[in-house]
Amino acid sequence: MPSVRIKEGEPFDVALRRFKRSCEKAGVMSELRRREHYEKPTTERKRKKAAAVKRHLKKMSRDDQSRKKLY
């Protein structure tokens, strides 16, 4: 869990903003949303496979663009 030490004379709003930023970097909110509801194992596998396919297609399209720029 991220923590923030409040500096001397620091406004609460600034400390809150630093805390939110540290939570975002640590991935606390995304983890919370992911664990909010139970996901069946088949649904999880399907989601992960779709993400892998998307990453692969993105990588392949980047490779194709870099090859076109060489000519």
Tab-separated table of C-alpha atoms in Angstrom:
chain	number	residue	atom	x	y	z
A	1	MET	CA	0.000	0.000	0.000
A	2	PRO	CA	1.514	3.347	-1.004
A	3	SER	CA	2.065	5.894	1.700
A	4	VAL	CA	2.885	9.591	1.635
A	5	ARG	CA	4.517	11.658	4.353
A	6	ILE	CA	3.068	15.130	4.672
A	7	LYS	CA	5.787	17.755	4.613
A	8	GLU	CA	5.866	20.708	6.970
A	9	GLY	CA	3.407	23.376	5.810
A	10	GLU	CA	2.230	21.268	2.843
A	11	PRO	CA	-1.439	21.696	1.909
A	12	PHE	CA	-3.635	18.620	2.191
A	13	ASP	CA	-4.649	18.840	-1.484
A	14	VAL	CA	-1.042	18.516	-2.637
A	15	ALA	CA	-0.436	15.504	-0.375
A	16	LEU	CA	-3.649	13.882	-1.610
A	17	ARG	CA	-2.564	14.406	-5.211
A	18	ARG	CA	0.827	12.783	-4.456
A	19	PHE	CA	-0.925	9.847	-2.782
A	20	LYS	CA	-3.242	9.338	-5.767
A	21	ARG	CA	-0.274	9.430	-8.124
A	22	SER	CA	1.612	6.840	-6.053
A	23	CYS	CA	-1.485	4.607	-5.992
A	24	GLU	CA	-1.750	4.872	-9.769
A	25	LYS	CA	1.908	3.923	-10.202
A	26	ALA	CA	1.509	0.944	-7.861
A	27	GLY	CA	-1.578	-0.254	-9.776
A	28	VAL	CA	-3.839	-0.355	-6.719
A	29	MET	CA	-6.998	0.836	-8.464
A	30	SER	CA	-6.601	-1.437	-11.487
A	31	GLU	CA	-6.058	-4.408	-9.160
A	32	LEU	CA	-9.132	-3.437	-7.158
A	33	ARG	CA	-11.305	-3.259	-10.279
A	34	ARG	CA	-9.942	-6.608	-11.469
A	35	ARG	CA	-10.802	-8.316	-8.174
A	36	GLU	CA	-14.176	-6.627	-7.739
A	37	HIS	CA	-16.119	-9.521	-9.297
A	38	TYR	CA	-15.332	-13.188	-9.679
A	39	GLU	CA	-14.132	-14.096	-13.140
A	40	LYS	CA	-14.562	-17.682	-14.278
A	41	PRO	CA	-11.326	-19.409	-15.331
A	42	THR	CA	-12.563	-19.847	-18.905
A	43	THR	CA	-13.382	-16.138	-19.156
A	44	GLU	CA	-9.966	-15.246	-17.759
A	45	ARG	CA	-8.195	-17.487	-20.292
A	46	LYS	CA	-10.269	-16.031	-23.117
A	47	ARG	CA	-9.460	-12.450	-22.042
A	48	LYS	CA	-5.742	-13.199	-21.721
A	49	LYS	CA	-5.639	-14.915	-25.110
A	50	ALA	CA	-7.394	-11.960	-26.764
A	51	ALA	CA	-4.877	-9.592	-25.162
A	52	ALA	CA	-1.979	-11.727	-26.425
A	53	VAL	CA	-3.388	-11.726	-29.957
A	54	LYS	CA	-3.852	-7.956	-29.806
A	55	ARG	CA	-0.250	-7.475	-28.610
A	56	HIS	CA	1.037	-9.746	-31.364
A	57	LEU	CA	-0.894	-7.918	-34.087
A	58	LYS	CA	0.319	-4.574	-32.749
A	59	LYS	CA	3.921	-5.795	-32.815
A	60	MET	CA	3.548	-7.168	-36.335
A	61	SER	CA	2.033	-3.918	-37.615
A	62	ARG	CA	4.916	-1.959	-36.037
A	63	ASP	CA	7.410	-4.289	-37.766
A	64	ASP	CA	5.653	-3.832	-41.104
A	65	GLN	CA	5.749	-0.055	-40.774
A	66	SER	CA	9.448	-0.053	-39.946
A	67	ARG	CA	10.196	-2.197	-43.012
A	68	LYS	CA	8.258	0.147	-45.286
A	69	LYS	CA	10.243	3.133	-44.056
A	70	LEU	CA	13.553	1.541	-45.047
A	71	TYR	CA	12.786	1.581	-48.789
